[in-house]
Coordinates of C-alpha atoms and ligand atoms in Angstrom, one line a residue:
X1 CA 0.0 -0.1 -0.1
X2 CA 1.3 3.5 -0.8
X3 CA 3.6 5.0 1.8
X4 CA 2.9 2.2 4.3
X5 CA 5.5 0.6 6.6
X6 CA 4.7 -2.5 8.4
X7 CA 4.2 -2.6 12.2
X8 CA 4.2 -5.5 14.5
X9 CA 2.5 -6.1 17.8
X10 CA 2.5 -9.3 20.1
X11 CA 0.0 -9.6 22.7
X12 CA -0.9 -12.9 24.6
X13 CA -0.1 -15.6 22.1
X14 CA -0.9 -13.3 19.0
X15 CA 2.0 -11.9 17.0
X16 CA 0.5 -9.8 14.2
X17 CA 2.0 -7.7 11.4
X18 CA -0.1 -4.8 9.9
X19 CA 0.4 -2.5 7.0
X20 CA -1.9 0.5 7.1
X21 CA -2.9 3.5 5.1
X22 CA -4.9 6.4 6.5
X23 CA -5.6 7.6 10.0
X24 CA -7.0 6.2 13.0
X25 CA -8.3 9.3 14.7
X26 CA -9.1 7.9 18.2
X27 CA -5.8 5.8 18.5
X28 CA -4.6 7.6 21.7
X29 CA -7.8 6.4 23.4
X30 CA -7.5 2.9 22.0
X31 CA -3.7 2.9 23.1
X32 CA -4.7 4.0 26.8
X33 CA -7.3 1.0 26.8
X34 CA -4.7 -1.5 25.6
X35 CA -1.9 -0.6 28.1
X36 CA -3.4 -2.3 31.0
X37 CA -3.6 -5.4 28.9
X38 CA 0.1 -5.6 28.4
X39 CA 0.6 -4.0 25.1
X40 CA 4.1 -2.4 24.9
X41 CA 4.4 0.3 22.1
X42 CA 7.6 1.1 20.5
X43 CA 6.3 4.2 18.6
X44 CA 4.0 7.0 18.5
X45 CA 2.0 6.0 15.4
X46 CA -1.5 5.2 15.2
X47 CA -0.5 2.0 13.0
X48 CA 1.1 0.4 16.0
X49 CA -2.3 0.4 17.7
X50 CA -3.8 -1.9 15.2
X51 CA -1.9 -5.1 15.7
X52 CA -2.3 -4.7 19.4
X53 CA -6.0 -4.0 19.1
X54 CA -6.4 -7.0 17.0
X55 CA -4.5 -9.3 19.3
X56 CA -6.6 -8.0 22.3
X57 CA -9.8 -8.9 20.3
X58 CA -8.3 -12.3 19.7
X59 CA -7.5 -12.8 23.3
X60 CA -11.0 -11.8 24.5
X61 CA -13.8 -12.3 22.0
X62 CA -12.8 -13.0 18.4
X63 CA -12.2 -16.6 17.2
X64 CA -10.7 -15.6 14.0
X65 CA -8.5 -12.9 12.6
X66 CA -11.4 -11.7 10.4
X67 CA -13.7 -11.4 13.5
X68 CA -11.1 -9.4 15.1
X69 CA -10.8 -7.1 12.2
X70 CA -14.6 -6.5 12.4
X71 CA -14.2 -5.9 16.1
X72 CA -11.7 -3.2 15.7
X73 CA -13.5 -1.6 12.9
X74 CA -16.4 -1.1 15.5
X75 CA -14.1 0.8 17.6
X76 CA -11.7 2.7 15.5
X77 CA -12.7 6.3 14.1
X78 CA -11.0 7.5 11.0
X79 CA -10.5 6.9 7.4
X80 CA -8.2 4.0 6.7
X81 CA -7.4 0.6 5.3
X82 CA -5.2 -2.1 6.7
X83 CA -3.9 -5.5 5.9
X84 CA -2.9 -8.0 8.7
X85 CA -1.0 -11.2 8.8
X86 CA -0.1 -13.6 11.6
X87 CA 3.5 -14.0 11.9
X88 CA 4.5 -17.5 10.8
X89 CA 1.5 -17.9 8.6
X90 CA 2.5 -16.4 5.2
X91 CA -0.4 -18.1 3.3
X92 CA -3.3 -15.8 4.6
X93 CA -3.8 -12.1 4.9
X94 CA -6.8 -10.2 6.1
X95 CA -7.6 -6.7 4.9
X96 CA -10.2 -4.1 5.4
X97 CA -11.0 -0.5 4.4
X98 CA -13.0 2.3 5.9
X99 CA -12.7 5.4 3.4
X100 CA -9.3 4.6 2.2
X101 CA -8.9 2.4 -1.0
X102 CA -8.3 -1.3 -0.9
X103 CA -8.7 -3.9 -3.5
X104 CA -8.1 -7.7 -4.2
X105 CA -5.9 -8.4 -7.1
X106 CA -6.8 -11.8 -8.7
X107 CA -3.8 -13.5 -9.9
X108 CA -2.8 -17.1 -11.3
X109 CA -2.3 -19.2 -8.1
X110 CA -2.0 -16.1 -6.0
X111 CA -4.1 -13.2 -4.7
X112 CA -3.2 -9.8 -3.7
X113 CA -4.4 -6.8 -1.4
X114 CA -3.3 -3.4 -2.9
X115 CA -4.5 0.1 -2.5
X116 CA -4.0 0.8 -6.2
X117 CA -4.2 -1.6 -9.1
X118 CA -1.2 0.1 -10.5
X119 CA 1.0 -1.7 -8.1
X120 CA 0.0 -4.9 -9.9
X121 CA 0.5 -3.8 -13.6
X122 CA 1.9 -6.7 -15.5
X123 CA 0.8 -9.1 -12.8
X124 CA -2.8 -9.1 -13.0
X125 CA -5.8 -7.1 -14.7
X126 CA -8.5 -8.6 -12.6
X127 CA -9.6 -6.7 -9.3
X128 CA -12.4 -6.7 -6.7
X129 CA -13.0 -3.4 -5.1
X130 CA -13.9 -3.7 -1.4
X131 CA -16.7 -1.6 0.0
X132 CA -16.5 0.3 3.2
X133 CA -16.5 -2.0 6.2
X134 CA -15.7 -5.1 4.1
X135 CA -13.3 -7.6 5.7
X136 CA -11.5 -9.9 3.2
X137 CA -9.5 -13.0 4.0
X138 CA -7.2 -14.1 1.0
X139 CA -5.0 -17.1 0.6
X140 CA -3.2 -18.1 -2.7
X141 CA -6.3 -19.7 -3.9
X142 CA -9.3 -18.3 -2.1
X143 CA -11.1 -14.8 -1.5
X144 CA -13.7 -14.5 1.3
X145 CA -15.4 -11.2 1.9
X146 CA -17.7 -10.3 4.6
X147 CA -19.7 -7.0 4.6
X148 CA -19.5 -4.5 7.5
X149 CA -22.2 -6.5 9.3
X150 CA -20.2 -9.6 9.1
X151 CA -22.5 -11.3 6.5
X152 CA -20.8 -13.0 3.4
X153 CA -20.6 -10.7 0.6
X154 CA -19.7 -10.9 -3.3
X155 CA -18.0 -8.0 -5.1
X156 CA -17.8 -7.9 -8.8
X157 CA -14.6 -8.6 -10.6
X158 CA -13.5 -5.7 -12.8
X159 CA -10.9 -5.9 -15.5
X160 CA -8.6 -2.9 -15.4
X161 CA -6.5 -2.3 -18.5
X162 CA -3.0 -1.3 -17.4
X163 CA -1.3 -1.8 -20.9
X164 CA -0.6 2.0 -20.8
X165 CA 1.1 1.7 -17.5
X166 CA 3.3 -1.0 -18.7
X167 CA 4.7 1.1 -21.5
X168 CA 7.0 2.8 -19.0
X169 CA 8.6 6.0 -19.9
X170 CA 8.8 5.3 -23.6
X171 CA 12.1 6.9 -24.0
X172 CA 11.4 10.0 -22.1
X173 CA 13.5 11.0 -19.1
X174 CA 10.7 11.3 -16.8
X175 CA 7.0 10.3 -16.7
X176 CA 6.1 13.9 -16.3
X177 CA 7.7 14.7 -19.6
X178 CA 6.0 11.7 -21.4
X179 CA 2.7 13.0 -19.8
X180 CA 3.1 16.5 -21.0
X181 CA 3.8 15.1 -24.5
X182 CA 0.8 13.0 -24.3
X183 CA -1.4 16.1 -24.0
X184 CA -2.4 16.4 -27.6
X185 CA -3.5 12.6 -27.8
X186 CA -5.4 13.1 -24.6
X187 CA -7.4 16.2 -25.9
X188 CA -8.0 14.4 -29.2
X189 CA -9.4 11.5 -27.2
X190 CA -11.8 13.6 -25.1
X191 CA -13.0 15.5 -28.1
X192 CA -13.6 12.4 -30.1
X193 CA -15.4 10.6 -27.3
X194 CA -17.5 13.6 -26.3
X195 CA -18.6 15.4 -29.3
X196 CA -20.5 14.5 -32.3
X197 CA -18.3 14.4 -35.3
X198 CA -21.2 15.2 -37.9
X199 CA -23.1 18.0 -35.8
X200 CA -19.9 19.1 -34.0
X201 CA -21.9 19.4 -30.9
X202 CA -20.8 18.3 -27.3
X203 CA -22.2 14.9 -26.3
X204 CA -20.9 14.2 -22.7
X205 CA -22.7 11.2 -21.4
X206 CA -24.7 12.9 -18.6
X207 CA -27.7 10.5 -18.6
X208 CA -31.0 11.9 -17.1
X209 CA -29.3 15.1 -15.8
X210 CA -31.7 17.9 -16.9
X211 CA -29.0 20.4 -17.8
X212 CA -31.5 23.2 -18.9
X213 CA -32.8 23.4 -15.4
X214 CA -29.8 23.6 -13.3
X215 CA -29.9 26.8 -11.2
X216 CA -26.5 26.5 -9.6
X217 CA -23.3 24.5 -9.8
X218 CA -20.8 23.9 -7.1
X219 CA -17.4 22.6 -8.3
X220 CA -15.3 21.0 -5.5
X221 CA -11.8 19.4 -5.8
X222 CA -8.1 19.7 -4.4
X223 CA -5.0 20.9 -5.7
X224 CA -4.6 20.9 -9.5
X225 CA -8.2 19.5 -9.9
X226 CA -9.4 22.6 -8.0
X227 CA -7.6 25.0 -10.2
X228 CA -9.1 23.0 -13.2
X229 CA -12.5 23.9 -11.5
X230 CA -11.7 27.5 -11.3
X231 CA -11.0 27.4 -15.1
X232 CA -14.4 25.6 -15.4
X233 CA -16.2 28.3 -13.6
X234 CA -14.8 30.7 -16.1
X235 CA -16.3 28.4 -19.0
X236 CA -19.6 27.6 -17.3
X237 CA -20.2 31.3 -16.5
X238 CA -19.1 32.8 -19.6
X239 CA -20.7 30.2 -21.9
X240 CA -23.6 28.9 -20.1
X241 CA -24.5 31.9 -17.8
X242 CA -25.0 29.6 -14.8
X243 CA -23.7 30.9 -11.4
X244 CA -20.8 28.6 -10.2
X245 CA -19.1 28.2 -6.8
X246 CA -15.6 26.6 -6.7
X247 CA -14.3 25.1 -3.4
X248 CA -11.3 23.2 -2.1
X249 CA -13.0 20.2 -0.9
X250 CA -11.6 20.3 2.6
X251 CA -13.3 23.6 3.2
X252 CA -16.5 22.7 1.5
X253 CA -17.0 19.4 3.5
X254 CA -16.7 21.2 6.9
X255 CA -18.7 24.2 6.2
X256 CA -21.9 22.4 5.9
X257 CA -23.0 24.8 3.1
X258 CA -26.5 25.5 2.1
X259 CA -27.4 23.9 -1.3
X260 CA -29.6 25.4 -3.9
X261 CA -32.4 22.9 -4.6
X262 CA -32.0 21.0 -7.9
X263 CA -28.2 22.3 -8.0
X264 CA -25.5 20.3 -9.7
X265 CA -22.4 19.2 -7.7
X266 CA -19.3 18.5 -9.7
X267 CA -16.5 16.6 -8.1
X268 CA -13.2 16.8 -10.2
X269 CA -10.6 14.1 -9.3
X270 CA -7.9 12.5 -11.3
X271 CA -7.6 9.6 -8.8
X272 CA -11.1 9.5 -7.7
X273 CA -9.8 8.5 -4.2
X274 CA -9.0 12.0 -2.7
X275 CA -10.4 11.9 0.9
X276 CA -11.7 15.3 1.1
X277 CA -13.2 15.4 -2.4
X278 CA -15.0 12.1 -1.7
X279 CA -16.4 13.2 1.6
X280 CA -17.6 16.4 -0.1
X281 CA -19.3 14.3 -2.8
X282 CA -21.0 12.1 -0.1
X283 CA -22.1 15.2 1.7
X284 CA -23.7 16.6 -1.6
X285 CA -25.3 13.3 -2.6
X286 CA -26.8 13.0 0.9
X287 CA -28.3 16.5 0.6
X288 CA -30.0 15.5 -2.7
X289 CA -27.8 17.3 -5.1
X290 CA -27.3 15.6 -8.5
X291 CA -23.5 14.6 -8.3
X292 CA -21.3 14.5 -11.3
X293 CA -17.7 13.2 -11.2
X294 CA -15.0 14.1 -13.6
X295 CA -12.4 11.4 -13.0
X296 CA -9.5 9.6 -14.8
X297 CA -10.3 6.3 -12.7
X298 CA -13.9 5.1 -13.5
X299 CA -13.5 2.2 -11.1
X300 CA -12.5 4.5 -8.2
X301 CA -14.3 4.9 -4.9
X302 CA -15.9 8.3 -6.1
X303 CA -17.0 6.8 -9.4
X304 CA -18.8 4.3 -7.3
X305 CA -20.5 7.0 -5.4
X306 CA -21.4 9.8 -8.0
X307 CA -24.8 9.8 -9.9
X308 CA -23.1 10.6 -13.2
X309 CA -19.4 9.8 -14.0
X310 CA -17.4 11.3 -16.9
X311 CA -14.3 9.5 -17.8
X312 CA -11.4 12.0 -18.4
X313 CA -9.8 9.5 -20.7
X314 CA -6.1 10.8 -19.9
X315 CA -5.1 7.1 -19.3
X316 CA -2.9 6.5 -16.2
X317 CA -1.0 9.4 -14.8
X318 CA 2.1 8.2 -13.1
X319 CA 4.1 11.5 -12.2
X320 CA 2.9 13.0 -9.0
X321 CA 2.6 16.5 -10.7
X322 CA -0.6 16.4 -12.7
X323 CA -0.2 17.4 -16.2
X324 CA -2.3 15.6 -18.9
X325 CA -5.1 15.0 -16.3
X326 CA -5.4 18.8 -15.8
X327 CA -5.5 19.2 -19.5
X328 CA -8.2 16.5 -19.9
X329 CA -10.1 18.3 -16.8
X330 CA -10.1 21.7 -18.5
X331 CA -11.1 20.3 -22.0
X332 CA -14.0 18.4 -20.3
X333 CA -15.2 21.2 -18.4
X334 CA -15.3 23.4 -21.6
X335 CA -17.4 20.8 -23.4
X336 CA -19.6 20.6 -20.3
X337 CA -20.1 24.4 -20.4
X338 CA -21.0 24.2 -24.0
X339 CA -23.4 21.5 -23.7
X340 CA -25.1 23.4 -20.7
X341 CA -25.1 26.5 -22.9
X342 CA -26.8 24.7 -25.7
X343 CA -29.5 23.3 -23.3
X344 CA -29.9 26.7 -22.1
X345 CA -30.6 28.2 -25.5
X346 CA -27.2 29.0 -27.1
X347 CA -27.6 28.5 -30.9
X348 CA -26.3 25.0 -32.1
X349 CA -24.2 27.0 -34.8
X350 CA -22.5 28.9 -32.1
X351 CA -22.0 25.9 -30.0
X352 CA -20.5 24.0 -32.9
X353 CA -18.2 27.0 -33.7
X354 CA -16.8 26.8 -30.1
X355 CA -16.4 23.1 -30.5
X356 CA -14.6 23.6 -33.9
X357 CA -12.0 26.0 -32.0
X358 CA -11.5 23.0 -29.4
X359 CA -10.8 20.7 -32.3
X360 CA -7.8 22.7 -33.2
X361 CA -6.4 22.3 -29.8
X362 CA -4.3 18.9 -30.5
X363 CA -2.5 20.7 -33.3
X364 CA -1.8 23.8 -31.3
X365 CA -0.5 21.7 -28.5
X366 CA 1.6 19.6 -30.6
X367 CA 3.5 22.5 -32.0
X368 CA 3.7 24.2 -28.6
X369 CA 5.3 21.2 -26.8
X370 CA 7.7 20.8 -29.8
X371 CA 9.0 24.2 -29.7
X372 CA 8.9 24.9 -26.1
X373 CA 10.6 21.6 -25.3
X374 CA 13.7 22.8 -27.1
X375 CA 16.9 22.3 -25.1
X376 CA 18.2 25.6 -26.0
X377 CA 14.8 27.3 -26.3
X378 CA 13.7 30.3 -24.1
X379 CA 12.1 28.1 -21.3
X380 CA 15.3 26.0 -20.8
X381 CA 17.4 29.1 -20.8
X382 CA 15.1 30.7 -18.3
X383 CA 15.0 27.5 -16.1
X384 CA 18.8 27.6 -15.9
X385 CA 18.4 31.2 -14.3
X386 CA 15.6 30.0 -12.1
X387 CA 17.8 27.4 -10.4
X388 CA 19.0 30.0 -8.1
X389 CA 15.6 31.6 -7.5
X390 CA 14.3 31.7 -3.9
X391 CA 10.8 33.0 -4.6
X392 CA 8.4 33.4 -7.5
X393 CA 5.1 35.1 -8.1
X394 CA 2.7 34.1 -10.8
X395 CA 0.0 36.5 -12.0
X396 CA -2.8 36.3 -14.4
X397 CA -6.2 37.7 -15.2
X398 CA -9.6 36.1 -16.3
X399 CA -9.2 32.6 -17.2
X400 CA -5.5 32.9 -16.7
X401 CA -5.8 33.6 -13.1
X402 CA -6.4 30.1 -12.1
X403 CA -3.5 29.4 -14.6
X404 CA -1.2 31.4 -12.4
X405 CA -2.2 29.3 -9.4
X406 CA -1.6 26.1 -11.4
X407 CA 1.7 27.5 -12.7
X408 CA 2.9 28.3 -9.2
X409 CA 1.9 24.9 -7.9
X410 CA 3.6 23.0 -10.5
X411 CA 6.9 25.1 -9.9
X412 CA 6.9 24.5 -6.1
X413 CA 5.8 20.9 -6.0
X414 CA 8.6 19.7 -8.3
X415 CA 11.4 22.4 -8.0
X416 CA 10.8 23.2 -4.2
X417 CA 11.1 26.9 -5.2
X418 CA 8.7 29.1 -3.2
X419 CA 5.9 30.1 -5.6
X420 CA 2.7 31.8 -5.2
X421 CA -0.1 32.4 -7.7
X422 CA -2.3 35.5 -7.6
X423 CA -5.0 37.2 -9.7
X424 CA -2.9 40.2 -11.2
X425 CA -5.4 42.6 -9.7
X426 CA -4.6 41.5 -6.3
X427 CA -0.9 42.5 -6.6
X428 CA -1.3 45.8 -5.1
X429 CA -3.3 44.4 -2.3
X430 CA -0.3 42.7 -0.7
X431 CA 2.1 40.8 -2.9
X432 CA 3.7 43.8 -4.3
X433 CA 5.5 44.2 -0.9
X434 CA 7.6 41.1 -1.7
X435 CA 8.9 42.5 -4.9
X436 CA 12.8 43.1 -5.0
X437 CA 15.6 42.3 -7.3
X438 CA 15.5 38.6 -5.9
X439 CA 11.7 37.9 -6.9
X440 CA 10.8 36.3 -10.2
X441 CA 7.3 37.6 -11.3
X442 CA 6.0 35.4 -14.1
X443 CA 2.9 37.4 -15.8
X444 CA 0.4 35.5 -17.9
X445 CA -1.2 37.8 -20.4
X446 CA -3.3 37.6 -23.6
X447 CA -3.2 40.5 -25.8
X448 CA -6.9 40.2 -27.0
X449 CA -8.7 39.9 -23.6
X450 CA -9.0 43.6 -23.2
X451 CA -7.0 43.5 -20.1
X452 CA -3.6 43.7 -21.6
X453 CA -2.9 47.5 -20.8
X454 CA -3.5 46.6 -17.1
X455 CA -0.9 43.8 -17.2
X456 CA 1.5 46.3 -18.7
X457 CA 0.9 48.7 -15.8
X458 CA 1.4 45.6 -13.5
X459 CA 4.7 45.0 -15.2
X460 CA 5.9 48.5 -14.8
X461 CA 5.4 48.3 -11.0
X462 CA 7.3 45.3 -10.7
X463 CA 10.0 46.9 -12.9
X464 CA 10.2 50.0 -10.8
X465 CA 11.0 47.8 -7.8
X466 CA 13.8 45.8 -9.8
X467 CA 11.8 42.5 -9.8
X468 CA 12.9 39.8 -12.5
X469 CA 9.9 39.8 -15.1
X470 CA 8.9 36.9 -17.2
X471 CA 6.0 37.7 -19.7
X472 CA 4.3 34.7 -21.1
X473 CA 2.1 36.4 -24.0
X474 CA 0.9 35.9 -27.4
X475 CA 2.9 37.3 -30.5
X476 CA 0.6 40.3 -30.6
X477 CA 1.2 41.0 -27.1
X478 CA 5.1 40.7 -27.5
X479 CA 5.0 42.9 -30.5
X480 CA 2.9 45.5 -28.8
X481 CA 5.5 45.6 -26.0
X482 CA 8.5 45.9 -28.4
X483 CA 6.9 48.5 -30.5
X484 CA 6.3 50.6 -27.4
X485 CA 9.8 50.0 -26.3
X486 CA 8.8 48.5 -23.3
X487 CA 10.8 45.2 -23.6
X488 CA 13.9 45.6 -21.4
X489 CA 17.1 43.6 -21.5
X490 CA 16.4 41.7 -18.2
X491 CA 12.8 40.8 -19.3
X492 CA 12.1 37.4 -20.6
X493 CA 9.3 37.1 -23.1
X494 CA 7.8 33.6 -23.7
X495 CA 5.7 33.8 -26.9
X496 CA 2.8 31.8 -27.2
X497 CA 0.8 31.4 -30.6
X498 CA -2.4 33.5 -30.8
X499 CA -5.3 31.2 -29.9
X500 CA -9.1 31.7 -29.4
X501 CA -9.7 33.1 -26.0
X502 CA -11.4 29.9 -24.7
X503 CA -8.4 28.0 -25.4
X504 CA -6.0 30.3 -23.4
X505 CA -5.8 28.0 -20.4
X506 CA -4.9 24.9 -22.4
X507 CA -2.1 27.0 -24.4
X508 CA -0.6 28.5 -21.3
X509 CA -0.7 25.2 -19.4
X510 CA 2.1 23.9 -21.7
X511 CA 5.0 26.5 -20.9
X512 CA 4.1 26.7 -17.3
X513 CA 4.4 22.9 -17.0
X514 CA 7.6 22.8 -19.0
X515 CA 9.0 25.6 -17.1
X516 CA 8.8 23.8 -13.7
X517 CA 9.9 20.6 -15.4
X518 CA 13.1 22.2 -16.8
X519 CA 13.8 24.0 -13.5
X520 CA 13.3 20.8 -11.5
X521 CA 15.6 18.7 -13.9
X522 CA 18.3 21.3 -13.7
X523 CA 18.1 21.5 -9.8
X524 CA 18.2 17.6 -9.7
X525 CA 15.0 17.0 -7.8
X526 CA 13.0 14.0 -8.0
X527 CA 10.6 15.1 -10.7
X528 CA 8.3 12.2 -10.8
X529 CA 8.1 11.5 -7.0
X530 CA 8.8 14.8 -5.3
X531 CA 9.4 14.9 -1.5
X532 CA 6.5 14.7 0.9
X533 CA 3.9 14.2 -1.9
X534 CA 1.7 11.2 -2.9
X535 CA -0.1 10.6 -6.1
X536 CA -3.5 10.1 -4.3
X537 CA -4.1 11.8 -1.1
X538 CA -6.4 9.1 0.6
X539 CA -6.2 10.9 4.1
X540 CA -7.4 14.3 5.1
Ligands
F6R601 C1 -0.7 18.6 -8.2 C2 -1.5 17.4 -7.9 C3 -2.3 17.5 -6.8 C4 -3.7 16.9 -7.1 C5 -4.6 16.7 -5.9 C6 -6.1 16.2 -6.2 O1 0.1 18.5 -9.3 O2 -1.5 16.4 -8.8 O3 -2.5 18.9 -6.4 O4 -4.3 17.6 -8.2 O5 -4.0 16.1 -4.9 O6 -5.9 14.9 -6.6 P1 -7.1 14.2 -7.4 O7 -7.3 14.9 -8.8 O8 -6.7 12.9 -7.7 O9 -8.3 14.4 -6.6

């Protein structure tokens, strides 16, 4: 299981070893209960409580390890999964899940317990996904599941195609670079699957969802998926004119928000396992909202919870820093906005016109990636300078404001350079105090969004305080600056091809991803597996 270390505990005649994911919230109380029974703890971890609690259950009430697991499930609070073995019995494992993922991999003459099918790529493609409270006992030849009430249960066998995972890095130095390069293909796949090639209209599989009547939308997600949600708000409000709230899942779930009756709740999650997003989804579903999930893993826990699921079709993303899944998210949200706009009266010809723009994306992205990946290109040269940077500020307006947040997140998570993203208009309200000759300010600006002049005035403020300026803009913007004599020797201009306004977030994603990637590789950090981060965050 991801990030899990085995812990052993011996009590009475029972010597058990446990591997655990997640958190046992009341572990201190359980520990206090176990101490008088002779448990001797070697660590301060919640994991260590599990083998002792199980051994104690076996001493006093449970006849089998599975019964002991059911008994401790009744006592533990939290969001977790664990697997336990008796020392000396290597042929039997018992596992359970409450919130955190756990599934059974069915092999030839061997069965497995894993939190993520990816761990078994190349070994098996057949999996049983456990439900909350299930307890499973596996031996090399048998799988027995009991549900949370201890009753025998059957779980469907799902086939998970992992051939893409097996392909490895395909000659790329890192998975992240491979995944950046896969983005044109991902966008093609999304457009092919979710648009009608003869009418050019969006055709997301939304089942019975009455789009025309949706009065309000909540989009809830974490991290990069949250930033995709912010881009989605822009599309949904601009194109479909529906009011949208976007929230980080950890805030949303604890705020007990009032829901608009008949509202649509959209969870966005690459993994479909993020604990906070899952909890928010469950909250919205219980409140009677129609729940729609955009996920890259249609077999995930969230997919089994939501009313409607749209597959992001990005195929497995292995690098911790999300790139191609983000691209799939914003493309899918753009299509959703258009489908909603059509349901609310936008003329089909106009909708089809927008889809036609989206269809140009794969070609635009391909040339952008090729051009910007050049080892001696502007981005690589800039990255060389950034190796020494201590702090960076990313600024953008309109649909590029969330891209500034995403650019800063990509940079900080893989290069470990402190980076913050802000809406440009916020600069004067605080961040400007940070500007000195050390600070790198990356400005994202499109020349045709009516806000370019304001960007220039932001740049002047940074320049006056000797900040290091990077301007990412289209050719017209770069020309406008050059013609007005405002490009100074220290300023780096990253030129992006002119694209229709709706495609700005996708086009700007590429240089932002590559700038972070180049900087991290030059600094020598672990690009695919950055420190302290996990690919799916199954605990709060
Ligand atoms: C950043 C990144 C994370 C995830 C976040 C949500 O590059 O990958 O911020 O976006 O942990 O994960 P999912 O989308 O799986 O819910």
